[in-house]
PDB file of C-alpha atoms in Angstrom:
ATOM      1  CA  MET A   1      27.099 -46.383  29.118  1.00  0.00           C
ATOM      2  CA  ARG A   2      26.899 -49.802  27.553  1.00  0.00           C
ATOM      3  CA  THR A   3      28.602 -50.777  24.321  1.00  0.00           C
ATOM      4  CA  VAL A   4      28.593 -54.170  22.632  1.00  0.00           C
ATOM      5  CA  ASP A   5      31.844 -55.103  24.359  1.00  0.00           C
ATOM      6  CA  GLY A   6      32.005 -53.068  27.551  1.00  0.00           C
ATOM      7  CA  VAL A   7      30.210 -51.030  30.222  1.00  0.00           C
ATOM      8  CA  VAL A   8      31.210 -47.899  32.114  1.00  0.00           C
ATOM      9  CA  VAL A   9      29.262 -46.513  35.076  1.00  0.00           C
ATOM     10  CA  CYS A  10      29.584 -42.898  36.245  1.00  0.00           C
ATOM     11  CA  THR A  11      28.541 -42.365  39.861  1.00  0.00           C
ATOM     12  CA  SER A  12      29.611 -38.741  40.415  1.00  0.00           C
ATOM     13  CA  ASP A  13      29.791 -35.388  38.619  1.00  0.00           C
ATOM     14  CA  GLU A  14      33.588 -35.656  38.623  1.00  0.00           C
ATOM     15  CA  GLU A  15      33.531 -39.013  36.826  1.00  0.00           C
ATOM     16  CA  PHE A  16      30.990 -37.744  34.328  1.00  0.00           C
ATOM     17  CA  ARG A  17      33.055 -34.634  33.528  1.00  0.00           C
ATOM     18  CA  ALA A  18      36.138 -36.788  32.971  1.00  0.00           C
ATOM     19  CA  LEU A  19      34.197 -39.039  30.594  1.00  0.00           C
ATOM     20  CA  PHE A  20      32.683 -36.064  28.773  1.00  0.00           C
ATOM     21  CA  ASN A  21      36.024 -34.287  28.341  1.00  0.00           C
ATOM     22  CA  GLY A  22      37.665 -37.466  27.080  1.00  0.00           C
ATOM     23  CA  PHE A  23      34.874 -37.916  24.548  1.00  0.00           C
ATOM     24  CA  VAL A  24      35.216 -34.309  23.358  1.00  0.00           C
ATOM     25  CA  GLN A  25      38.946 -34.832  22.913  1.00  0.00           C
ATOM     26  CA  GLU A  26      38.190 -37.903  20.816  1.00  0.00           C
ATOM     27  CA  LEU A  27      35.879 -35.820  18.582  1.00  0.00           C
ATOM     28  CA  ASP A  28      38.547 -33.131  18.215  1.00  0.00           C
ATOM     29  CA  ALA A  29      41.174 -35.692  17.266  1.00  0.00           C
ATOM     30  CA  LEU A  30      38.906 -36.938  14.472  1.00  0.00           C
ATOM     31  CA  ASN A  31      38.125 -33.367  13.301  1.00  0.00           C
ATOM     32  CA  VAL A  32      34.403 -34.020  13.779  1.00  0.00           C
ATOM     33  CA  THR A  33      32.200 -31.190  12.491  1.00  0.00           C
ATOM     34  CA  GLN A  34      28.768 -32.860  12.654  1.00  0.00           C
ATOM     35  CA  TYR A  35      27.379 -35.161  15.347  1.00  0.00           C
ATOM     36  CA  ALA A  36      23.727 -35.880  14.572  1.00  0.00           C
ATOM     37  CA  ARG A  37      21.231 -38.082  16.424  1.00  0.00           C
ATOM     38  CA  THR A  38      17.962 -38.964  14.660  1.00  0.00           C
ATOM     39  CA  CYS A  39      15.148 -40.391  16.779  1.00  0.00           C
ATOM     40  CA  ASP A  40      13.816 -43.664  15.362  1.00  0.00           C
ATOM     41  CA  THR A  41      11.164 -44.489  17.949  1.00  0.00           C
ATOM     42  CA  ALA A  42      10.233 -43.652  21.553  1.00  0.00           C
ATOM     43  CA  LYS A  43       7.603 -44.639  24.096  1.00  0.00           C
ATOM     44  CA  PHE A  44       6.506 -43.830  27.633  1.00  0.00           C
ATOM     45  CA  VAL A  45       7.320 -46.804  29.844  1.00  0.00           C
ATOM     46  CA  THR A  46       5.760 -44.909  32.746  1.00  0.00           C
ATOM     47  CA  ALA A  47       4.745 -41.278  33.183  1.00  0.00           C
ATOM     48  CA  ASN A  48       8.314 -40.541  34.298  1.00  0.00           C
ATOM     49  CA  HIS A  49      10.305 -42.898  32.076  1.00  0.00           C
ATOM     50  CA  ILE A  50      10.868 -42.693  28.306  1.00  0.00           C
ATOM     51  CA  SER A  51      12.720 -45.374  26.363  1.00  0.00           C
ATOM     52  CA  GLY A  52      13.726 -44.711  22.775  1.00  0.00           C
ATOM     53  CA  TYR A  53      16.087 -45.563  19.927  1.00  0.00           C
ATOM     54  CA  HIS A  54      18.118 -43.168  17.832  1.00  0.00           C
ATOM     55  CA  THR A  55      20.670 -43.439  15.036  1.00  0.00           C
ATOM     56  CA  THR A  56      23.900 -41.449  15.339  1.00  0.00           C
ATOM     57  CA  ARG A  57      25.891 -40.144  12.379  1.00  0.00           C
ATOM     58  CA  VAL A  58      29.333 -38.617  12.853  1.00  0.00           C
ATOM     59  CA  GLU A  59      30.944 -36.554  10.072  1.00  0.00           C
ATOM     60  CA  ALA A  60      34.150 -34.633   9.507  1.00  0.00           C
ATOM     61  CA  ARG A  61      33.570 -31.957   6.853  1.00  0.00           C
ATOM     62  CA  GLY A  62      30.912 -33.988   5.067  1.00  0.00           C
ATOM     63  CA  THR A  63      32.684 -37.362   5.314  1.00  0.00           C
ATOM     64  CA  GLU A  64      31.447 -40.046   7.704  1.00  0.00           C
ATOM     65  CA  VAL A  65      34.006 -40.821  10.409  1.00  0.00           C
ATOM     66  CA  LEU A  66      32.398 -44.172  11.135  1.00  0.00           C
ATOM     67  CA  ALA A  67      29.306 -46.093  10.087  1.00  0.00           C
ATOM     68  CA  PRO A  68      25.988 -44.927  11.621  1.00  0.00           C
ATOM     69  CA  PHE A  69      25.188 -46.759  14.851  1.00  0.00           C
ATOM     70  CA  LEU A  70      22.083 -47.484  16.916  1.00  0.00           C
ATOM     71  CA  THR A  71      21.565 -46.451  20.554  1.00  0.00           C
ATOM     72  CA  ARG A  72      18.811 -47.074  23.073  1.00  0.00           C
ATOM     73  CA  LEU A  73      18.473 -44.225  25.569  1.00  0.00           C
ATOM     74  CA  SER A  74      16.458 -44.187  28.787  1.00  0.00           C
ATOM     75  CA  LEU A  75      15.241 -40.834  30.125  1.00  0.00           C
ATOM     76  CA  TYR A  76      13.827 -40.273  33.604  1.00  0.00           C
ATOM     77  CA  ARG A  77      11.925 -37.306  35.047  1.00  0.00           C
ATOM     78  CA  GLY A  78      12.839 -36.410  38.603  1.00  0.00           C
ATOM     79  CA  ARG A  79      11.023 -34.488  41.283  1.00  0.00           C
ATOM     80  CA  ASP A  80      12.288 -31.229  39.757  1.00  0.00           C
ATOM     81  CA  ASP A  81      10.271 -32.130  36.603  1.00  0.00           C
ATOM     82  CA  VAL A  82      13.478 -32.246  34.527  1.00  0.00           C
ATOM     83  CA  TRP A  83      14.137 -35.114  32.089  1.00  0.00           C
ATOM     84  CA  LYS A  84      17.643 -36.608  32.341  1.00  0.00           C
ATOM     85  CA  ALA A  85      19.435 -39.459  30.574  1.00  0.00           C
ATOM     86  CA  SER A  86      20.324 -42.426  32.758  1.00  0.00           C
ATOM     87  CA  ILE A  87      21.259 -45.407  30.573  1.00  0.00           C
ATOM     88  CA  SER A  88      22.836 -45.386  27.111  1.00  0.00           C
ATOM     89  CA  ASP A  89      22.968 -48.764  25.364  1.00  0.00           C
ATOM     90  CA  THR A  90      24.694 -48.619  21.973  1.00  0.00           C
ATOM     91  CA  SER A  91      25.366 -51.171  19.261  1.00  0.00           C
ATOM     92  CA  LEU A  92      28.777 -49.565  18.645  1.00  0.00           C
ATOM     93  CA  ARG A  93      31.856 -51.706  19.138  1.00  0.00           C
ATOM     94  CA  SER A  94      35.086 -50.395  20.632  1.00  0.00           C
ATOM     95  CA  ALA A  95      36.867 -51.834  17.593  1.00  0.00           C
ATOM     96  CA  ASP A  96      34.864 -49.425  15.418  1.00  0.00           C
ATOM     97  CA  TRP A  97      35.521 -46.423  17.616  1.00  0.00           C
ATOM     98  CA  GLN A  98      37.210 -46.323  21.004  1.00  0.00           C
ATOM     99  CA  ILE A  99      34.155 -44.859  22.714  1.00  0.00           C
ATOM    100  CA  ILE A 100      35.605 -46.020  26.038  1.00  0.00           C
ATOM    101  CA  PRO A 101      39.204 -44.741  25.654  1.00  0.00           C
ATOM    102  CA  ASP A 102      42.135 -46.611  27.173  1.00  0.00           C
ATOM    103  CA  TRP A 103      42.907 -43.669  29.463  1.00  0.00           C
ATOM    104  CA  LEU A 104      39.507 -44.068  31.098  1.00  0.00           C
ATOM    105  CA  GLU A 105      40.328 -47.564  32.287  1.00  0.00           C
ATOM    106  CA  GLN A 106      43.291 -46.149  34.181  1.00  0.00           C
ATOM    107  CA  GLN A 107      41.222 -43.567  36.061  1.00  0.00           C
ATOM    108  CA  SER A 108      40.373 -44.403  39.644  1.00  0.00           C
ATOM    109  CA  GLY A 109      36.769 -44.355  40.773  1.00  0.00           C
ATOM    110  CA  PHE A 110      35.231 -45.669  37.559  1.00  0.00           C
ATOM    111  CA  SER A 111      33.278 -48.905  37.601  1.00  0.00           C
ATOM    112  CA  ILE A 112      34.341 -50.662  34.410  1.00  0.00           C
ATOM    113  CA  ARG A 113      33.082 -54.168  33.981  1.00  0.00           C
ATOM    114  CA  GLY A 114      34.862 -56.973  32.189  1.00  0.00           C
ATOM    115  CA  ARG A 115      34.890 -57.122  28.427  1.00  0.00           C
ATOM    116  CA  ALA A 116      32.259 -59.354  26.926  1.00  0.00           C
ATOM    117  CA  SER A 117      33.192 -62.455  24.948  1.00  0.00           C
ATOM    118  CA  GLU A 118      32.605 -62.512  21.190  1.00  0.00           C
ATOM    119  CA  ASP A 119      29.491 -64.649  21.701  1.00  0.00           C
ATOM    120  CA  GLN A 120      28.131 -62.160  24.239  1.00  0.00           C
ATOM    121  CA  GLN A 121      28.901 -59.251  21.905  1.00  0.00           C
ATOM    122  CA  ARG A 122      26.937 -60.810  19.048  1.00  0.00           C
ATOM    123  CA  LEU A 123      24.025 -61.686  21.300  1.00  0.00           C
ATOM    124  CA  HIS A 124      23.985 -58.159  22.740  1.00  0.00           C
ATOM    125  CA  LEU A 125      23.935 -56.650  19.258  1.00  0.00           C
ATOM    126  CA  PHE A 126      21.134 -58.974  18.137  1.00  0.00           C
ATOM    127  CA  GLN A 127      19.103 -58.225  21.274  1.00  0.00           C
ATOM    128  CA  THR A 128      19.462 -54.484  20.665  1.00  0.00           C
ATOM    129  CA  ILE A 129      18.002 -54.930  17.183  1.00  0.00           C
ATOM    130  CA  LEU A 130      15.137 -57.087  18.492  1.00  0.00           C
ATOM    131  CA  ASP A 131      14.314 -54.489  21.155  1.00  0.00           C
ATOM    132  CA  ARG A 132      14.281 -51.751  18.536  1.00  0.00           C
ATOM    133  CA  ILE A 133      11.777 -53.751  16.434  1.00  0.00           C
ATOM    134  CA  SER A 134       9.516 -54.328  19.441  1.00  0.00           C
ATOM    135  CA  ALA A 135       9.670 -50.643  20.331  1.00  0.00           C
ATOM    136  CA  ALA A 136       8.563 -49.692  16.811  1.00  0.00           C
ATOM    137  CA  PHE A 137       5.458 -51.886  17.046  1.00  0.00           C
ATOM    138  CA  LEU A 138       4.570 -50.766  20.559  1.00  0.00           C
ATOM    139  CA  SER A 139       4.937 -47.118  19.499  1.00  0.00           C
ATOM    140  CA  LYS A 140       2.931 -47.738  16.308  1.00  0.00           C
ATOM    141  CA  ASP A 141       5.847 -46.288  14.369  1.00  0.00           C
ATOM    142  CA  PRO A 142       5.978 -47.736  10.818  1.00  0.00           C
ATOM    143  CA  ASP A 143       9.080 -45.687   9.965  1.00  0.00           C
ATOM    144  CA  GLY A 144      10.874 -47.270  12.907  1.00  0.00           C
ATOM    145  CA  TRP A 145      10.036 -50.732  11.525  1.00  0.00           C
ATOM    146  CA  LEU A 146      11.017 -49.719   7.991  1.00  0.00           C
ATOM    147  CA  ASN A 147      14.373 -48.508   9.309  1.00  0.00           C
ATOM    148  CA  CYS A 148      14.924 -52.040  10.617  1.00  0.00           C
ATOM    149  CA  THR A 149      14.200 -53.805   7.323  1.00  0.00           C
ATOM    150  CA  SER A 150      15.990 -54.288   4.022  1.00  0.00           C
ATOM    151  CA  LEU A 151      13.681 -54.545   1.022  1.00  0.00           C
ATOM    152  CA  PRO A 152      12.767 -56.995  -0.355  1.00  0.00           C
ATOM    153  CA  PHE A 153      11.925 -58.421   3.072  1.00  0.00           C
ATOM    154  CA  HIS A 154      10.732 -62.058   3.378  1.00  0.00           C
ATOM    155  CA  MET A 155       8.504 -63.673   6.010  1.00  0.00           C
ATOM    156  CA  ILE A 156       8.525 -67.483   5.966  1.00  0.00           C
ATOM    157  CA  THR A 157       5.730 -69.376   7.712  1.00  0.00           C
ATOM    158  CA  ARG A 158       4.187 -72.831   7.469  1.00  0.00           C
ATOM    159  CA  GLN A 159       1.895 -71.384   4.795  1.00  0.00           C
ATOM    160  CA  GLY A 160       4.749 -70.269   2.516  1.00  0.00           C
ATOM    161  CA  VAL A 161       6.843 -67.191   1.774  1.00  0.00           C
ATOM    162  CA  GLU A 162       5.471 -63.659   1.788  1.00  0.00           C
ATOM    163  CA  THR A 163       7.653 -60.998   0.171  1.00  0.00           C
ATOM    164  CA  PHE A 164       7.464 -57.269   0.883  1.00  0.00           C
ATOM    165  CA  ASP A 165       9.241 -55.387  -1.901  1.00  0.00           C
ATOM    166  CA  THR A 166       7.793 -51.900  -1.376  1.00  0.00           C
ATOM    167  CA  GLU A 167       7.411 -49.563   1.598  1.00  0.00           C
ATOM    168  CA  GLU A 168       3.668 -49.445   0.945  1.00  0.00           C
ATOM    169  CA  LYS A 169       3.337 -53.217   1.497  1.00  0.00           C
ATOM    170  CA  VAL A 170       5.361 -53.032   4.700  1.00  0.00           C
ATOM    171  CA  ARG A 171       3.237 -50.174   6.036  1.00  0.00           C
ATOM    172  CA  ARG A 172      -0.011 -51.956   5.164  1.00  0.00           C
ATOM    173  CA  ASP A 173       1.060 -55.140   6.973  1.00  0.00           C
ATOM    174  CA  PHE A 174       2.356 -53.091   9.926  1.00  0.00           C
ATOM    175  CA  GLU A 175      -1.032 -51.390  10.278  1.00  0.00           C
ATOM    176  CA  ILE A 176      -2.774 -54.787  10.457  1.00  0.00           C
ATOM    177  CA  TYR A 177      -0.550 -55.857  13.342  1.00  0.00           C
ATOM    178  CA  CYS A 178      -1.103 -52.586  15.211  1.00  0.00           C
ATOM    179  CA  GLN A 179      -4.875 -52.894  14.845  1.00  0.00           C
ATOM    180  CA  GLU A 180      -4.819 -56.425  16.246  1.00  0.00           C
ATOM    181  CA  PHE A 181      -2.568 -55.376  19.130  1.00  0.00           C
ATOM    182  CA  GLU A 182      -4.970 -52.569  20.017  1.00  0.00           C
ATOM    183  CA  ILE A 183      -8.045 -54.812  19.824  1.00  0.00           C
ATOM    184  CA  HIS A 184      -6.480 -57.365  22.178  1.00  0.00           C
ATOM    185  CA  GLY A 185      -5.000 -54.827  24.586  1.00  0.00           C
ATOM    186  CA  ILE A 186      -1.352 -55.686  24.026  1.00  0.00           C
ATOM    187  CA  THR A 187       0.871 -53.815  26.473  1.00  0.00           C
ATOM    188  CA  ASP A 188       4.289 -55.335  25.764  1.00  0.00           C
ATOM    189  CA  ILE A 189       6.188 -57.319  23.145  1.00  0.00           C
ATOM    190  CA  VAL A 190       9.324 -59.098  24.303  1.00  0.00           C
ATOM    191  CA  ARG A 191      11.717 -60.709  21.836  1.00  0.00           C
ATOM    192  CA  GLU A 192      14.315 -62.724  23.736  1.00  0.00           C
ATOM    193  CA  ALA A 193      17.562 -63.381  21.840  1.00  0.00           C
ATOM    194  CA  LYS A 194      18.792 -66.981  22.078  1.00  0.00           C
ATOM    195  CA  THR A 195      21.669 -67.270  19.579  1.00  0.00           C
ATOM    196  CA  ALA A 196      23.465 -65.024  17.089  1.00  0.00           C
ATOM    197  CA  GLU A 197      26.113 -65.840  14.507  1.00  0.00           C
ATOM    198  CA  ILE A 198      27.970 -63.659  11.981  1.00  0.00           C
ATOM    199  CA  ILE A 199      28.207 -65.107   8.452  1.00  0.00           C
ATOM    200  CA  ASP A 200      30.617 -63.778   5.807  1.00  0.00           C
ATOM    201  CA  GLY A 201      31.136 -60.598   7.808  1.00  0.00           C
ATOM    202  CA  ASP A 202      28.036 -58.722   6.630  1.00  0.00           C
ATOM    203  CA  GLN A 203      25.233 -61.147   7.568  1.00  0.00           C
ATOM    204  CA  MET A 204      23.892 -62.230  10.934  1.00  0.00           C
ATOM    205  CA  VAL A 205      21.574 -65.141  11.722  1.00  0.00           C
ATOM    206  CA  GLY A 206      19.877 -65.236  15.113  1.00  0.00           C
ATOM    207  CA  THR A 207      17.172 -67.160  16.936  1.00  0.00           C
ATOM    208  CA  TYR A 208      14.784 -65.705  19.491  1.00  0.00           C
ATOM    209  CA  ARG A 209      11.548 -66.283  21.413  1.00  0.00           C
ATOM    210  CA  THR A 210       8.629 -63.867  21.197  1.00  0.00           C
ATOM    211  CA  HIS A 211       6.277 -63.039  24.068  1.00  0.00           C
ATOM    212  CA  ILE A 212       3.052 -61.084  23.431  1.00  0.00           C
ATOM    213  CA  LEU A 213       1.758 -59.719  26.732  1.00  0.00           C
ATOM    214  CA  ARG A 214      -1.253 -57.968  28.185  1.00  0.00           C
ATOM    215  CA  GLY A 215      -0.007 -56.807  31.543  1.00  0.00           C
ATOM    216  CA  ALA A 216       1.855 -59.750  33.056  1.00  0.00           C
ATOM    217  CA  ASN A 217      -0.077 -62.380  31.081  1.00  0.00           C
ATOM    218  CA  HIS A 218       0.636 -64.002  27.730  1.00  0.00           C
ATOM    219  CA  VAL A 219      -2.098 -63.348  25.176  1.00  0.00           C
ATOM    220  CA  VAL A 220      -0.863 -66.225  23.022  1.00  0.00           C
ATOM    221  CA  PRO A 221       1.793 -68.833  23.882  1.00  0.00           C
ATOM    222  CA  PRO A 222       5.440 -67.785  23.271  1.00  0.00           C
ATOM    223  CA  TRP A 223       6.975 -69.027  20.010  1.00  0.00           C
ATOM    224  CA  ASP A 224      10.451 -69.345  18.504  1.00  0.00           C
ATOM    225  CA  ALA A 225      11.707 -67.808  15.268  1.00  0.00           C
ATOM    226  CA  SER A 226      14.913 -67.124  13.384  1.00  0.00           C
ATOM    227  CA  MET A 227      15.979 -63.895  11.733  1.00  0.00           C
ATOM    228  CA  THR A 228      18.574 -63.065   9.079  1.00  0.00           C
ATOM    229  CA  LEU A 229      20.071 -59.571   8.935  1.00  0.00           C
ATOM    230  CA  ARG A 230      22.448 -57.805   6.575  1.00  0.00           C
ATOM    231  CA  CYS A 231      24.789 -54.941   7.479  1.00  0.00           C
ATOM    232  CA  GLU A 232      24.080 -51.983   5.171  1.00  0.00           C
ATOM    233  CA  ASN A 233      26.252 -48.882   5.585  1.00  0.00           C
ATOM    234  CA  GLY A 234      26.956 -49.868   9.165  1.00  0.00           C
ATOM    235  CA  LEU A 235      23.335 -50.588  10.185  1.00  0.00           C
ATOM    236  CA  TRP A 236      21.970 -54.105  10.581  1.00  0.00           C
ATOM    237  CA  ARG A 237      18.652 -54.583   8.771  1.00  0.00           C
ATOM    238  CA  VAL A 238      16.307 -57.576   8.649  1.00  0.00           C
ATOM    239  CA  THR A 239      16.083 -59.476   5.353  1.00  0.00           C
ATOM    240  CA  THR A 240      14.239 -62.656   6.418  1.00  0.00           C
ATOM    241  CA  VAL A 241      12.163 -63.894   9.337  1.00  0.00           C
ATOM    242  CA  MET A 242      11.449 -67.635   9.486  1.00  0.00           C
ATOM    243  CA  ARG A 243       8.549 -69.104  11.452  1.00  0.00           C
ATOM    244  CA  ALA A 244       7.030 -65.629  11.461  1.00  0.00           C
ATOM    245  CA  ILE A 245       3.756 -65.168  13.311  1.00  0.00           C
ATOM    246  CA  GLY A 246       1.681 -64.199  10.275  1.00  0.00           C
ATOM    247  CA  HIS A 247      -1.791 -63.142  11.422  1.00  0.00           C
ATOM    248  CA  LEU A 248      -2.155 -64.366  14.974  1.00  0.00           C
ATOM    249  CA  ASN A 249      -4.749 -66.881  16.001  1.00  0.00           C
ATOM    250  CA  TRP A 250      -5.741 -65.113  19.224  1.00  0.00           C
ATOM    251  CA  SER A 251      -7.556 -68.208  20.529  1.00  0.00           C
ATOM    252  CA  ALA A 252      -4.371 -70.291  20.295  1.00  0.00           C
ATOM    253  CA  LEU A 253      -3.942 -72.801  23.101  1.00  0.00           C
ATOM    254  CA  ASN A 254      -0.401 -73.944  22.336  1.00  0.00           C
ATOM    255  CA  PRO A 255       2.553 -72.782  20.191  1.00  0.00           C
ATOM    256  CA  ALA A 256       1.561 -75.040  17.279  1.00  0.00           C
ATOM    257  CA  ASP A 257      -1.817 -73.273  17.083  1.00  0.00           C
ATOM    258  CA  ILE A 258      -0.444 -69.719  16.907  1.00  0.00           C
ATOM    259  CA  GLU A 259      -0.794 -69.351  13.140  1.00  0.00           C
ATOM    260  CA  ASP A 260      -4.220 -69.661  11.570  1.00  0.00           C
ATOM    261  CA  VAL A 261      -4.421 -72.868   9.519  1.00  0.00           C
ATOM    262  CA  PRO A 262      -7.446 -73.533   7.268  1.00  0.00           C
ATOM    263  CA  GLN A 263      -9.699 -76.332   8.547  1.00  0.00           C
ATOM    264  CA  ASP A 264      -9.746 -78.123   5.161  1.00  0.00           C
ATOM    265  CA  THR A 265      -5.990 -78.574   4.917  1.00  0.00           C
ATOM    266  CA  THR A 266      -4.463 -81.555   3.136  1.00  0.00           C
ATOM    267  CA  ASN A 267      -2.550 -84.381   4.779  1.00  0.00           C
ATOM    268  CA  ASP A 268       0.810 -82.668   4.333  1.00  0.00           C
ATOM    269  CA  THR A 269      -0.168 -79.895   6.767  1.00  0.00           C
ATOM    270  CA  PRO A 270       2.238 -79.945   9.743  1.00  0.00           C
ATOM    271  CA  LYS A 271       0.731 -81.611  12.768  1.00  0.00           C
ATOM    272  CA  LYS A 272       0.538 -79.983  16.148  1.00  0.00           C
ATOM    273  CA  GLY A 273       3.939 -80.051  17.760  1.00  0.00           C
ATOM    274  CA  ASP A 274       5.783 -79.888  14.405  1.00  0.00           C
ATOM    275  CA  HIS A 275       7.987 -76.842  13.881  1.00  0.00           C
ATOM    276  CA  GLN A 276       9.564 -75.472  10.738  1.00  0.00           C
TER     277      GLN A 276
END
């Protein structure tokens, strides 16, 4: 189990039962009556491995105990043909809910790794969001992408600002991307978090590098971008992407060529090597 600021590893049935019982006690103490997980997106990594994202909502008699939080869960199918959870990676912070109780740290046998620094916590949270976005596109799940965005959503490129103020516009643009990915045989999208900063408590600005892959090979050169997110009812949603890819130029030879630029551009068009 990974949280934003800690990791706990169970290596035996005894350890798992102790963790489970402690978690149940935590639910009882909060008078929890509803614990709901809603699947956002999922994909087969291999025939025996599923990776997916879900949003968890916890209520006590109709009132939310804490803000909804995002989790990535990995399921594996063993030789007995039974699917079992192996890795849980959540965007929840211990400060929000002591999901790894203090008593657990005092139990022998548990492998509990050091707490992450604040910088590491932010970067982990940002990476979780980036991975969720990539999973939505790979799974061709427009609802998963919509769940990641806050409308109006803005994409800023060298050609200007494109605003998506309705779900219909987001879905239409999403479909264009998916069609292009299918045509060019895209097998993986990797967004690699570089930096993440919290602004005014409810906004996050992060930078990342995007890799579009067919097998082990890049289809176009990697490129850098920045993303602004806003926390809405406990969930971080994208409001702006700067240096967005637009419609890919699939014959691009270098990062400056990634976006299609008309051949009859004026002199103020950025030159190759310039970045906004």
